[in-house]
JSON list of C-alpha atoms in Angstrom, two decimals:
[
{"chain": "A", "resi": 1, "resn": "UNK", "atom": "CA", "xyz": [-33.92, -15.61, 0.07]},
{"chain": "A", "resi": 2, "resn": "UNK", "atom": "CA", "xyz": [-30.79, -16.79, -1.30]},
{"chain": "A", "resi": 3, "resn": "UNK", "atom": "CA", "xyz": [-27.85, -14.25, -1.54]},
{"chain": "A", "resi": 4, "resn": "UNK", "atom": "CA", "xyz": [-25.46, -14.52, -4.73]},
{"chain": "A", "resi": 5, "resn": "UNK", "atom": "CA", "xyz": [-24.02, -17.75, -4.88]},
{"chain": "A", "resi": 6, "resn": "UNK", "atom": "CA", "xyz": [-20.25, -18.89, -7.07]},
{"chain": "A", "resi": 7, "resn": "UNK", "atom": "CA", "xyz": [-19.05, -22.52, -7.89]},
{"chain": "A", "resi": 8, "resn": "UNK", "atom": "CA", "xyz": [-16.58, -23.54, -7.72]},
{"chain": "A", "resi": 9, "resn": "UNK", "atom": "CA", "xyz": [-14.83, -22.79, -4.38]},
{"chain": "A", "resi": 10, "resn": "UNK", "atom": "CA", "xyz": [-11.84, -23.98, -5.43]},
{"chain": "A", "resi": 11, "resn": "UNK", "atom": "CA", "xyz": [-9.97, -24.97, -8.47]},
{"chain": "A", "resi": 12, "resn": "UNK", "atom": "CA", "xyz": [-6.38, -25.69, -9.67]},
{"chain": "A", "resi": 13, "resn": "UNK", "atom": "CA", "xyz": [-5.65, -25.07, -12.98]},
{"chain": "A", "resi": 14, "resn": "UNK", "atom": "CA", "xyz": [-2.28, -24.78, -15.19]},
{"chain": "A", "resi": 15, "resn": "UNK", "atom": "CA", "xyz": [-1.02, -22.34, -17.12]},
{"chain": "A", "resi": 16, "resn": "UNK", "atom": "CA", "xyz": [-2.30, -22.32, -20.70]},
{"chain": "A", "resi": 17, "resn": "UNK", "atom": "CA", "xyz": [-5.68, -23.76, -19.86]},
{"chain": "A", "resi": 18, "resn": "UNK", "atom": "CA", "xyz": [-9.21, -22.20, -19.63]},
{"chain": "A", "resi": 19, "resn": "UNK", "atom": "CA", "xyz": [-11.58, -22.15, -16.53]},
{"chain": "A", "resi": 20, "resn": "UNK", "atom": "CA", "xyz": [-14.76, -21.22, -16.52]},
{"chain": "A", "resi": 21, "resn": "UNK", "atom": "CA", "xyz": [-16.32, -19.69, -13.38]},
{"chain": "A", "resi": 22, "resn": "UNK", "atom": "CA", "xyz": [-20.33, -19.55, -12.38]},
{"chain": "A", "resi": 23, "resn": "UNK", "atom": "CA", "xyz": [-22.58, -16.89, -10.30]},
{"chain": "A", "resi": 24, "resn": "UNK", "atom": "CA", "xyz": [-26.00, -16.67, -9.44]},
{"chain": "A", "resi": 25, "resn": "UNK", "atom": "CA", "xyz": [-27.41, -13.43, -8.57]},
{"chain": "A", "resi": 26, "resn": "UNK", "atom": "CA", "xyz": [-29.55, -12.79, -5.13]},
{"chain": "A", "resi": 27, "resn": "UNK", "atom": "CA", "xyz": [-33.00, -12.87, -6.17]},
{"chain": "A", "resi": 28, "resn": "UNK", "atom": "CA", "xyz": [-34.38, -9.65, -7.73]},
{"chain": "A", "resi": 29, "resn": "UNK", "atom": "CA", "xyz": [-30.71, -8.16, -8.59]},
{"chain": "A", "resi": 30, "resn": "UNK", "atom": "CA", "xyz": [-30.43, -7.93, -12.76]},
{"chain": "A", "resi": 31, "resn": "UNK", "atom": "CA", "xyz": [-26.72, -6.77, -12.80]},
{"chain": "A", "resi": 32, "resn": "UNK", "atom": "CA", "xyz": [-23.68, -8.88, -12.33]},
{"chain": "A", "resi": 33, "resn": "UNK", "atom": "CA", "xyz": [-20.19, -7.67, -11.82]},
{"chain": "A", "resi": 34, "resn": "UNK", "atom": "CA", "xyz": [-16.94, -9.82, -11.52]},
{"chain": "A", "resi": 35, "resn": "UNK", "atom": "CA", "xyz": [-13.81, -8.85, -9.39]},
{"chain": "A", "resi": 36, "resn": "UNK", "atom": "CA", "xyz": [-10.62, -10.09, -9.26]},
{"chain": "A", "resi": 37, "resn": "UNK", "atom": "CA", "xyz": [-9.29, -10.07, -5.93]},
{"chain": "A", "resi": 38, "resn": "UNK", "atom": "CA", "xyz": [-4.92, -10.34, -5.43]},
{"chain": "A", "resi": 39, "resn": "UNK", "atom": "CA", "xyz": [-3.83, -11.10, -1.61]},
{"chain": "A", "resi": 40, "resn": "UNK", "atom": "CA", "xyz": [-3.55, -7.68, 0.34]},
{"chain": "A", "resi": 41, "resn": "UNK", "atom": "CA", "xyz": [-5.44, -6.04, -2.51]},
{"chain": "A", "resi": 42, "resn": "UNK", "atom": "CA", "xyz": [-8.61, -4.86, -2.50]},
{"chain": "A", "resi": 43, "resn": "UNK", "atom": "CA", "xyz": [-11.18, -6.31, -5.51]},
{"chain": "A", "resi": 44, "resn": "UNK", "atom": "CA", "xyz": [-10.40, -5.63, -9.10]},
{"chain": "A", "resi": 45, "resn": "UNK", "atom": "CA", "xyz": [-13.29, -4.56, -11.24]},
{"chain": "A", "resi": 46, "resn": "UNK", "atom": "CA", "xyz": [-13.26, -6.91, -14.88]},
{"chain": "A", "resi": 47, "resn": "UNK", "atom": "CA", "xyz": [-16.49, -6.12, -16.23]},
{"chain": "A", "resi": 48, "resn": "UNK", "atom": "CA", "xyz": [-20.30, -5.39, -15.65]},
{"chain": "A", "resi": 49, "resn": "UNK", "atom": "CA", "xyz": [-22.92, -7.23, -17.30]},
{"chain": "A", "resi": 50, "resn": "UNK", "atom": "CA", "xyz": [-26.53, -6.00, -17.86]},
{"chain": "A", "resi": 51, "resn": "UNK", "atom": "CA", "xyz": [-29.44, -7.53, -19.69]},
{"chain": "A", "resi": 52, "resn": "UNK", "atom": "CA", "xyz": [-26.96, -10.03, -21.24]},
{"chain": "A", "resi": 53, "resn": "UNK", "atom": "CA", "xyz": [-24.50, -8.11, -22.68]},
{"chain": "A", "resi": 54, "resn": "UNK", "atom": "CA", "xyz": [-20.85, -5.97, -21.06]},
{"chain": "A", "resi": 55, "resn": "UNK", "atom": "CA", "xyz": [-21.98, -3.27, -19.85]},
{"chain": "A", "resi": 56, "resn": "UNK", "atom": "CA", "xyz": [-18.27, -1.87, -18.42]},
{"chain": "A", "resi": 57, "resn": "UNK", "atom": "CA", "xyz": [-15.09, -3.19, -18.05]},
{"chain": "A", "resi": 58, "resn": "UNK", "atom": "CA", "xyz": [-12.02, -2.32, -16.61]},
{"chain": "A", "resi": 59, "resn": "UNK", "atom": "CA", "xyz": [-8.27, -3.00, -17.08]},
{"chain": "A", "resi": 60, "resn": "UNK", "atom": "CA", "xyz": [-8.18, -6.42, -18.27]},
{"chain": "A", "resi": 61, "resn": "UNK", "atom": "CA", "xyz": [-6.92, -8.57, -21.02]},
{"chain": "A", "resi": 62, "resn": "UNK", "atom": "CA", "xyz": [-9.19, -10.23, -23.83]},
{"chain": "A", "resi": 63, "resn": "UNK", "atom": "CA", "xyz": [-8.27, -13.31, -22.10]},
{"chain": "A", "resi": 64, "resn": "UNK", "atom": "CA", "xyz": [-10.99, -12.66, -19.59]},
{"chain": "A", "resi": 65, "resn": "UNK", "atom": "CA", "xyz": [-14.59, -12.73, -21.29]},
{"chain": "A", "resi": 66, "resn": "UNK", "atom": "CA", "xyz": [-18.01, -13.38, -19.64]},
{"chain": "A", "resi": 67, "resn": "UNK", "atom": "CA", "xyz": [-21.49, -14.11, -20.48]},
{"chain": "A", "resi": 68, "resn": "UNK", "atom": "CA", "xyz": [-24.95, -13.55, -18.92]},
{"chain": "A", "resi": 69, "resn": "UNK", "atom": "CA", "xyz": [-27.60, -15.68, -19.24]},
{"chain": "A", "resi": 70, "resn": "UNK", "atom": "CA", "xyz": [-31.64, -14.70, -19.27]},
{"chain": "A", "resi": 71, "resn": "UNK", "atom": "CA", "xyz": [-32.15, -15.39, -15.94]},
{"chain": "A", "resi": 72, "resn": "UNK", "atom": "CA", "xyz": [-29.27, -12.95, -14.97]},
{"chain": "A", "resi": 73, "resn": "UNK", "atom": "CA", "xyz": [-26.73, -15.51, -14.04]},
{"chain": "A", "resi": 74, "resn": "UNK", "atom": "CA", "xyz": [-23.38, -15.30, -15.03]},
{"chain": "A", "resi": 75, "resn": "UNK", "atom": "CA", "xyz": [-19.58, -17.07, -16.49]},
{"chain": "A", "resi": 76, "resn": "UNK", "atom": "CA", "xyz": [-16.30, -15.56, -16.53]},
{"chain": "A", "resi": 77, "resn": "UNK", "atom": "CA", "xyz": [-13.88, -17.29, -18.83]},
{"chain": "A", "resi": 78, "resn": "UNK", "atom": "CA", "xyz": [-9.88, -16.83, -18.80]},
{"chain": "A", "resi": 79, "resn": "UNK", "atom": "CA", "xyz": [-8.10, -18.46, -21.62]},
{"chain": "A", "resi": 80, "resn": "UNK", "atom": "CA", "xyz": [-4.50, -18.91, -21.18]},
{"chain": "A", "resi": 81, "resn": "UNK", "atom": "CA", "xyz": [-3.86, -18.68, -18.07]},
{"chain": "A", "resi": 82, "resn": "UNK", "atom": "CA", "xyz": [-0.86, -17.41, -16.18]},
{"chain": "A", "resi": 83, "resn": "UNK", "atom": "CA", "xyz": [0.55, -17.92, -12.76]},
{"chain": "A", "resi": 84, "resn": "UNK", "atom": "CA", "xyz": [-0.72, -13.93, -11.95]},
{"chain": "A", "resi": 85, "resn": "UNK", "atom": "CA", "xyz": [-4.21, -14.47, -12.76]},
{"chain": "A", "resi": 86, "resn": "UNK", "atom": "CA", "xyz": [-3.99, -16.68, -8.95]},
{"chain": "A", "resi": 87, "resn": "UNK", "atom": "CA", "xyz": [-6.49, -15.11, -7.22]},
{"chain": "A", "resi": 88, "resn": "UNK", "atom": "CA", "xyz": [-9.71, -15.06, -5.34]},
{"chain": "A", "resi": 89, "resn": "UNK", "atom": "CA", "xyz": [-12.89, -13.99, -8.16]},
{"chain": "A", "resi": 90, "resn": "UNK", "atom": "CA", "xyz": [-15.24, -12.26, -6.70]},
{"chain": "A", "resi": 91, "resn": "UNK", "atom": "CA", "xyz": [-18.98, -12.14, -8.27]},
{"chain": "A", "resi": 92, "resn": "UNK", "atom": "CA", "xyz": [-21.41, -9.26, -7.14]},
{"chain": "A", "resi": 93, "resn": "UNK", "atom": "CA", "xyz": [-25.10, -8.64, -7.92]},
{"chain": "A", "resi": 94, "resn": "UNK", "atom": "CA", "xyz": [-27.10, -5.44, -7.63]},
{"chain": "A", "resi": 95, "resn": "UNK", "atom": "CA", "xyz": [-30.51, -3.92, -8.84]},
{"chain": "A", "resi": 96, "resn": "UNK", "atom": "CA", "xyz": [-30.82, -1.61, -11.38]},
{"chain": "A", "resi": 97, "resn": "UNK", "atom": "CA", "xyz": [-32.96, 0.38, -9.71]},
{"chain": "A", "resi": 98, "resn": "UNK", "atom": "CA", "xyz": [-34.44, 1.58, -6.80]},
{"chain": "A", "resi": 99, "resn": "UNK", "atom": "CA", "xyz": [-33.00, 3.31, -3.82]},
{"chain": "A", "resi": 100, "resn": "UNK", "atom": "CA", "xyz": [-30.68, -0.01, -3.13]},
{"chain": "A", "resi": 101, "resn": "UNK", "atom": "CA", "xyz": [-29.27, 0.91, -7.14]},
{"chain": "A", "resi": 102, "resn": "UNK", "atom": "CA", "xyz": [-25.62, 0.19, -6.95]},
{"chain": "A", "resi": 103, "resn": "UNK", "atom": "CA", "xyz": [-25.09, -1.98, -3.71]},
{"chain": "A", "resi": 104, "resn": "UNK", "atom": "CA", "xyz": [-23.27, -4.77, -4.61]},
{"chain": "A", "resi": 105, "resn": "UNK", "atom": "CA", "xyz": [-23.65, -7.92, -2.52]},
{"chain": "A", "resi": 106, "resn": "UNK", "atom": "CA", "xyz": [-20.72, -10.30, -3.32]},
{"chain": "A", "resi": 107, "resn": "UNK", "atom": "CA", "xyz": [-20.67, -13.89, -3.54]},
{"chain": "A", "resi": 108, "resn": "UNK", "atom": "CA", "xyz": [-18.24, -15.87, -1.74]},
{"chain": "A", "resi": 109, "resn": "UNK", "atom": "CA", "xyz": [-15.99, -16.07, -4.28]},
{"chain": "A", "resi": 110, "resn": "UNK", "atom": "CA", "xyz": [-14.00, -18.96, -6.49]},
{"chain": "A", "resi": 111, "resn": "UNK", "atom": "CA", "xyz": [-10.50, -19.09, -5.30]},
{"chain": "A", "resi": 112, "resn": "UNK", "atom": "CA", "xyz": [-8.69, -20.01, -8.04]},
{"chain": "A", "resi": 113, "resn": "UNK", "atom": "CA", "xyz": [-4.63, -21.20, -8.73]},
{"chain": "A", "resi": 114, "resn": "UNK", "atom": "CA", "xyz": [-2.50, -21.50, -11.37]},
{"chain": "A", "resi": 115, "resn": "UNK", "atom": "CA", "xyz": [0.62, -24.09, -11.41]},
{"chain": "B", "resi": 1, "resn": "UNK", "atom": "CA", "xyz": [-2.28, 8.07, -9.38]},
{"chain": "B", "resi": 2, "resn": "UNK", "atom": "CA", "xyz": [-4.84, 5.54, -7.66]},
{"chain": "B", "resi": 3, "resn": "UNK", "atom": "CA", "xyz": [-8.09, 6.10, -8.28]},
{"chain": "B", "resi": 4, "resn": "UNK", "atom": "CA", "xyz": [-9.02, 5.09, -4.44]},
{"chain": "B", "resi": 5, "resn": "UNK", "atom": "CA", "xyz": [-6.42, 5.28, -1.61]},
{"chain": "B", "resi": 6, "resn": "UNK", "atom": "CA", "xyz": [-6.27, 4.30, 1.94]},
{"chain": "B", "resi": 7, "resn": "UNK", "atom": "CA", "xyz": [-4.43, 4.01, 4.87]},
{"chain": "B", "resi": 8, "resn": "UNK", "atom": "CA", "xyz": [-3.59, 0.40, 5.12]},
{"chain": "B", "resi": 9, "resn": "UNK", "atom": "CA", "xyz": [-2.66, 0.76, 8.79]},
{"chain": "B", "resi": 10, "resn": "UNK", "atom": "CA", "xyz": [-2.97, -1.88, 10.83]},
{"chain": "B", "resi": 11, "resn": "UNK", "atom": "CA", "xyz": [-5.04, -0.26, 13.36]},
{"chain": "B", "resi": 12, "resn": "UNK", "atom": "CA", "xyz": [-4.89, -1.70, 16.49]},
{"chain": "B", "resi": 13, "resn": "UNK", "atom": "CA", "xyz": [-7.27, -0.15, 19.22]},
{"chain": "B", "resi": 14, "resn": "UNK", "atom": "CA", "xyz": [-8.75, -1.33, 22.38]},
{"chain": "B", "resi": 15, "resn": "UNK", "atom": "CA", "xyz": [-12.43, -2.12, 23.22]},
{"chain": "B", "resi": 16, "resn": "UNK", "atom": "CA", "xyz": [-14.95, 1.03, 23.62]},
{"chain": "B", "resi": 17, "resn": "UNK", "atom": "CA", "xyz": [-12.59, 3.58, 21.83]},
{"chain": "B", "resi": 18, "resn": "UNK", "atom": "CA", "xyz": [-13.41, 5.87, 18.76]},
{"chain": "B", "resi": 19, "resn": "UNK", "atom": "CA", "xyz": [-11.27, 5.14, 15.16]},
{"chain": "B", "resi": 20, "resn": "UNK", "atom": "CA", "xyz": [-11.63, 6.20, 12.17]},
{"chain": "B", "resi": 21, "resn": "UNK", "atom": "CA", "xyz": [-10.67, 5.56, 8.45]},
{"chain": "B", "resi": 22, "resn": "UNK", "atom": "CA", "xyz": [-10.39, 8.55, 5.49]},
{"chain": "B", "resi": 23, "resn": "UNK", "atom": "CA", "xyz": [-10.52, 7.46, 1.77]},
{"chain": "B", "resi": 24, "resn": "UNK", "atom": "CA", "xyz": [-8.92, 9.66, -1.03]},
{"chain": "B", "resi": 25, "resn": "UNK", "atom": "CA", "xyz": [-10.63, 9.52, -4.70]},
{"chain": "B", "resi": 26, "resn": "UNK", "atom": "CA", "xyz": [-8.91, 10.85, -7.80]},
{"chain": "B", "resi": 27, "resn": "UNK", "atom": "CA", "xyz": [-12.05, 11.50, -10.04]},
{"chain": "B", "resi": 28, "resn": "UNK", "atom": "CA", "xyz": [-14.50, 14.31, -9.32]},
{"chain": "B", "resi": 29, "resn": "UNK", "atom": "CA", "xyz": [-16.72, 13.23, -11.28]},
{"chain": "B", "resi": 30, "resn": "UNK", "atom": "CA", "xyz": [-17.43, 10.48, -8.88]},
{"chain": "B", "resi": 31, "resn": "UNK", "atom": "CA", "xyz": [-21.03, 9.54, -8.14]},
{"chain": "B", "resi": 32, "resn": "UNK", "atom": "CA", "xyz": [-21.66, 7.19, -5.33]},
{"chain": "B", "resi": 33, "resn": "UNK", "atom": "CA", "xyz": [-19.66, 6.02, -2.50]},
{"chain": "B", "resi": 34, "resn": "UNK", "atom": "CA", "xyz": [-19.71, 2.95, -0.22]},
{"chain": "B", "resi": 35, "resn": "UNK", "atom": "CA", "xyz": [-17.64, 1.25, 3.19]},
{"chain": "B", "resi": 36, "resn": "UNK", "atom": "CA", "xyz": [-17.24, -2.48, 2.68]},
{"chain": "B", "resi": 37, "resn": "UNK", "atom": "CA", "xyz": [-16.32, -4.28, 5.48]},
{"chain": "B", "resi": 38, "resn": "UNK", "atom": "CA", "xyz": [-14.13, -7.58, 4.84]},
{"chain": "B", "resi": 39, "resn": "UNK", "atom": "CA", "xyz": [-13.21, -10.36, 6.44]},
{"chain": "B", "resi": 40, "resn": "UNK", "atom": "CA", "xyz": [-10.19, -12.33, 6.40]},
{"chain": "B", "resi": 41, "resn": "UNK", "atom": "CA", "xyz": [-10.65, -14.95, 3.45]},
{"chain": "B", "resi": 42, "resn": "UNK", "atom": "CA", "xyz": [-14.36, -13.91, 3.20]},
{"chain": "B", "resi": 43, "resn": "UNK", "atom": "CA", "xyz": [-16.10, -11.71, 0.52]},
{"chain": "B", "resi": 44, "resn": "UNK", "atom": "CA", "xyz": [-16.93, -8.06, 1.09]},
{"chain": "B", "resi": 45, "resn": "UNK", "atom": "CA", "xyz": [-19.97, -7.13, 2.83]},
{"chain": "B", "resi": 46, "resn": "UNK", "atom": "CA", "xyz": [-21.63, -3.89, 2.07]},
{"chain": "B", "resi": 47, "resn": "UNK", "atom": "CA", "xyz": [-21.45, -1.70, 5.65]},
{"chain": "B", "resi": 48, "resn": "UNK", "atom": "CA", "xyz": [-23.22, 1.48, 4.09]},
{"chain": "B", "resi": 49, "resn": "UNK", "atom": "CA", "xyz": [-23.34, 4.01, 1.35]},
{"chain": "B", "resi": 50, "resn": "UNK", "atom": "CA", "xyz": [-22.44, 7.56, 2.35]},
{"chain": "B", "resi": 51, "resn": "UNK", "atom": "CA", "xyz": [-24.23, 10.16, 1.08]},
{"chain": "B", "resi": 52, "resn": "UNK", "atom": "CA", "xyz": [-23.44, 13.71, 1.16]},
{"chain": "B", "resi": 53, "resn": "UNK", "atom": "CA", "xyz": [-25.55, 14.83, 3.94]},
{"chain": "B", "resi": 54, "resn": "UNK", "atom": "CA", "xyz": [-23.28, 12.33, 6.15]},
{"chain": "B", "resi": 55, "resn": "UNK", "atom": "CA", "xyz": [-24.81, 9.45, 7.45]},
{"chain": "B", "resi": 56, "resn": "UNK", "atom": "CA", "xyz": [-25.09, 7.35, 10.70]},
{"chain": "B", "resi": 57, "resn": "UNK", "atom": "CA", "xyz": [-25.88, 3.47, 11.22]},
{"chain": "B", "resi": 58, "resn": "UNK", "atom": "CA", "xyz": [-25.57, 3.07, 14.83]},
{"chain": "B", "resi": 59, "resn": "UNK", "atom": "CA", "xyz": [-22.28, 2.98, 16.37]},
{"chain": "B", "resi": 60, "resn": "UNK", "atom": "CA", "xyz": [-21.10, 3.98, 12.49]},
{"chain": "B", "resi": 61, "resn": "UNK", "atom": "CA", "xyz": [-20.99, 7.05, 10.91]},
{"chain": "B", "resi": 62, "resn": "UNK", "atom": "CA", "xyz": [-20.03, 7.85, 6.88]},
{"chain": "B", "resi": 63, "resn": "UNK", "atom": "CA", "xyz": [-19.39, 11.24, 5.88]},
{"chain": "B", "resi": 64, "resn": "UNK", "atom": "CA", "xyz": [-18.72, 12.70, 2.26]},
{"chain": "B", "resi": 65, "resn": "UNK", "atom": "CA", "xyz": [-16.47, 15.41, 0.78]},
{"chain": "B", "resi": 66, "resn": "UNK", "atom": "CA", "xyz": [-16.97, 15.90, -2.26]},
{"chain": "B", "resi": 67, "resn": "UNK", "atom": "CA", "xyz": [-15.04, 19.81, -2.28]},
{"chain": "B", "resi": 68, "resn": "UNK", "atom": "CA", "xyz": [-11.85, 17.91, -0.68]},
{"chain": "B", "resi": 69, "resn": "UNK", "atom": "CA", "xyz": [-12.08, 14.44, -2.29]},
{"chain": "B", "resi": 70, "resn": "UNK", "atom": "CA", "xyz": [-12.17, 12.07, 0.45]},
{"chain": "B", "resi": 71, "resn": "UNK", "atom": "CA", "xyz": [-14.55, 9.87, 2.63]},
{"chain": "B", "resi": 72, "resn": "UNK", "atom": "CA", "xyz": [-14.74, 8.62, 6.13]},
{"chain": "B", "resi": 73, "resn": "UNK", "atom": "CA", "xyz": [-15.68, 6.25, 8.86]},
{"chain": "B", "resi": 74, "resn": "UNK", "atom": "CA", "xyz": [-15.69, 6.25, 12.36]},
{"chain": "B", "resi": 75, "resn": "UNK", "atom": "CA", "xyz": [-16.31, 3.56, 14.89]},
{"chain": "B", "resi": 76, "resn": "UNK", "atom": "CA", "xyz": [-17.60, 4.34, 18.17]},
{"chain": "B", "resi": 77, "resn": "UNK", "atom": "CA", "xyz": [-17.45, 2.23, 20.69]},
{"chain": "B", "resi": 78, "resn": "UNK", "atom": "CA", "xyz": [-15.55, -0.70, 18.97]},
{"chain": "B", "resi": 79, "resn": "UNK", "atom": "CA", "xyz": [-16.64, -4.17, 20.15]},
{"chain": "B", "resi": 80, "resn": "UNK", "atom": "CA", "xyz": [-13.86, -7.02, 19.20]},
{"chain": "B", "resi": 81, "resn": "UNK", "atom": "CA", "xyz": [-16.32, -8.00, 16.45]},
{"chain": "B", "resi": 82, "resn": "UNK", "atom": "CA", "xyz": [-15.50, -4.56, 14.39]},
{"chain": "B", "resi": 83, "resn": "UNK", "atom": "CA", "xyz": [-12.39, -6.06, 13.67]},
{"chain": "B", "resi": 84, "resn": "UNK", "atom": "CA", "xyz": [-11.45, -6.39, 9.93]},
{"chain": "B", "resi": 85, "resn": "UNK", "atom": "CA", "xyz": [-10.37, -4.47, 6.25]},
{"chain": "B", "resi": 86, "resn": "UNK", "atom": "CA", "xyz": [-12.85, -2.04, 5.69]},
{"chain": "B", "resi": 87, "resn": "UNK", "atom": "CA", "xyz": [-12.88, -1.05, 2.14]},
{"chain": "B", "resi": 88, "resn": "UNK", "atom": "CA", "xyz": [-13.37, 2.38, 0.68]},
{"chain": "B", "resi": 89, "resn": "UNK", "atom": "CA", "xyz": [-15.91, 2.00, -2.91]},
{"chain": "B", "resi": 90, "resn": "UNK", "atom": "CA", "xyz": [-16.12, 4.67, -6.01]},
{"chain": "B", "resi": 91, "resn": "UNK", "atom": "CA", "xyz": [-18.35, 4.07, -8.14]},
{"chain": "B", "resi": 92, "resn": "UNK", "atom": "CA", "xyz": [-18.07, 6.66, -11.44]},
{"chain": "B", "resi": 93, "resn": "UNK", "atom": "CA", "xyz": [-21.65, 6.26, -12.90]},
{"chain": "B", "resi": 94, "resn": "UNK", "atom": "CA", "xyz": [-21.06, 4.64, -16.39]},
{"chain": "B", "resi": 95, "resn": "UNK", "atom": "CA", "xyz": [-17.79, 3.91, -15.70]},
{"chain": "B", "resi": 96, "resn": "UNK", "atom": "CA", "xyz": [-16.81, 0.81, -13.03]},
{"chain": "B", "resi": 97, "resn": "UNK", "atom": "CA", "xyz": [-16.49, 0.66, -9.27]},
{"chain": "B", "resi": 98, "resn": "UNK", "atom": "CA", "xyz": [-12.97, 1.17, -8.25]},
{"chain": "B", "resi": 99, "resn": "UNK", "atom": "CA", "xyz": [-12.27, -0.26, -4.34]},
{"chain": "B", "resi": 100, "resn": "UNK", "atom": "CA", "xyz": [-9.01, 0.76, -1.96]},
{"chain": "B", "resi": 101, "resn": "UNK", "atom": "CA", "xyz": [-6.89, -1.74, -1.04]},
{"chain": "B", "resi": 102, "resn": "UNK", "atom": "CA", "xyz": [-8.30, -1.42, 2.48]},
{"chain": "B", "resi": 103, "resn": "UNK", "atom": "CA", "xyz": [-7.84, -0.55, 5.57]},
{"chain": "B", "resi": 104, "resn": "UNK", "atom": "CA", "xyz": [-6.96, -3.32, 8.52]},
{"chain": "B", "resi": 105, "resn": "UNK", "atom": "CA", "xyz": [-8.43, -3.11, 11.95]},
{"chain": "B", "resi": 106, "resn": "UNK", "atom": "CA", "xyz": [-8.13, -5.10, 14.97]},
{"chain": "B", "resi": 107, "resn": "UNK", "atom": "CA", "xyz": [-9.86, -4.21, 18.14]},
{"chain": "B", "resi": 108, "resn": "UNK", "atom": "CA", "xyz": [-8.34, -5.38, 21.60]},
{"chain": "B", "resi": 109, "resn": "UNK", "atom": "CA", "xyz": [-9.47, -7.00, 24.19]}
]
């Protein structure tokens, strides 16, 4: 059974570009959530997603959108990137339902730099 | 005010002994609560949910309260493999999970 799985690992980018980041949920989990994770922080929530569409979000700019897909996987886009938005990204998947609702098993996460 | 704060430590114990970690949370509303444990440069792992009757995984125990605001852990008998940030987890239902910033532990040999 594979857990939740991210790609890239790793990726350089420069300000003022976009960068796209993928998740696959563990098998059986509907609901995808995306963290943002600063060094010596703990995770950042961005936003929930739920039978395609943003369920929640948290404190973050328009520049960060995401998408889910029909078979629950998941994008986060940032447009315009800035040297703070350096970070590791964090994807999590959880059931709906059930007595396991709300555990969140994370991927391993996208680290991701701006220069 | 945070909505989730912890004790960033470090804490630095020796093999076999007890420790343990409290969580504040700002919201009473608050719904469901988790310990993440966290590895350096790895992602979170889910250690257990705490529910308010207290709860016990082996040589871990969670315990909820909800009239004082705060969670905890404790460690019995830590083995050099406990050691890591343990995370603290809110989750407001309808509203987002908010997570500390962690709390660092290293057991010694």
């Amino acid at each position: 059974d594979a857990g939740v799985t991210q790609s890239p690992t790793h990726l350089i980018k420069t300000r003022g570009q976009q960068v796209t980041l993928r998740c696959s949920p563990k098998s059986g989990h509907d609901t995808v959530s995306w963290y943002q994770q600063a060094l010596g922080q703990g995770p950042q929530f961005i936003f929930q997603y739920y039978e395609e569409e943003e369920r929640q979000r948290g404190n973050f700019p328009d520049r960060f959108s995401g998408h889910q897909f029909p078979n629950y996987s998941s994008e986060l886009n940032v447009n315009a990137l800035l040297l703070g938005d350096s970070a590791l990204y964090l994807c999590a998947s959880s059931p709906t339902t059930g007595t396991e609702a709300y555990e969140q098993y994370f991927g391993p996460g996208t680290r991701l730099t701006v220069t | 005010r945070k909505e989730v704060e912890q004790d960033p430590g470090p804490f630095n114990v020796p093999e076999g002994a007890t420790v343990a970690f409290n969580c504040t949370y700002s919201n009473s509303a608050s719904q469901s609560f988790f310990w993440y444990r966290q590895d350096c440069r790895k992602e979170p792992k889910l250690l257990m949910s705490v529910y308010s009757s207290g709860n016990e995984d082996g040589r871990f125990t969670a315990q909820l309260n909800r009239a004082s605001q705060y969670i905890s852990l404790l460690i019995r008998d830590s083995k050099l493999s406990d050691s890591a940030t343990y995370l603290c987890v809110v989750y407001f239902h309808g509203n987002q999970f908010y997570f500390g910033t962690g709390t660092s532990l290293t057991v010694i040999p």
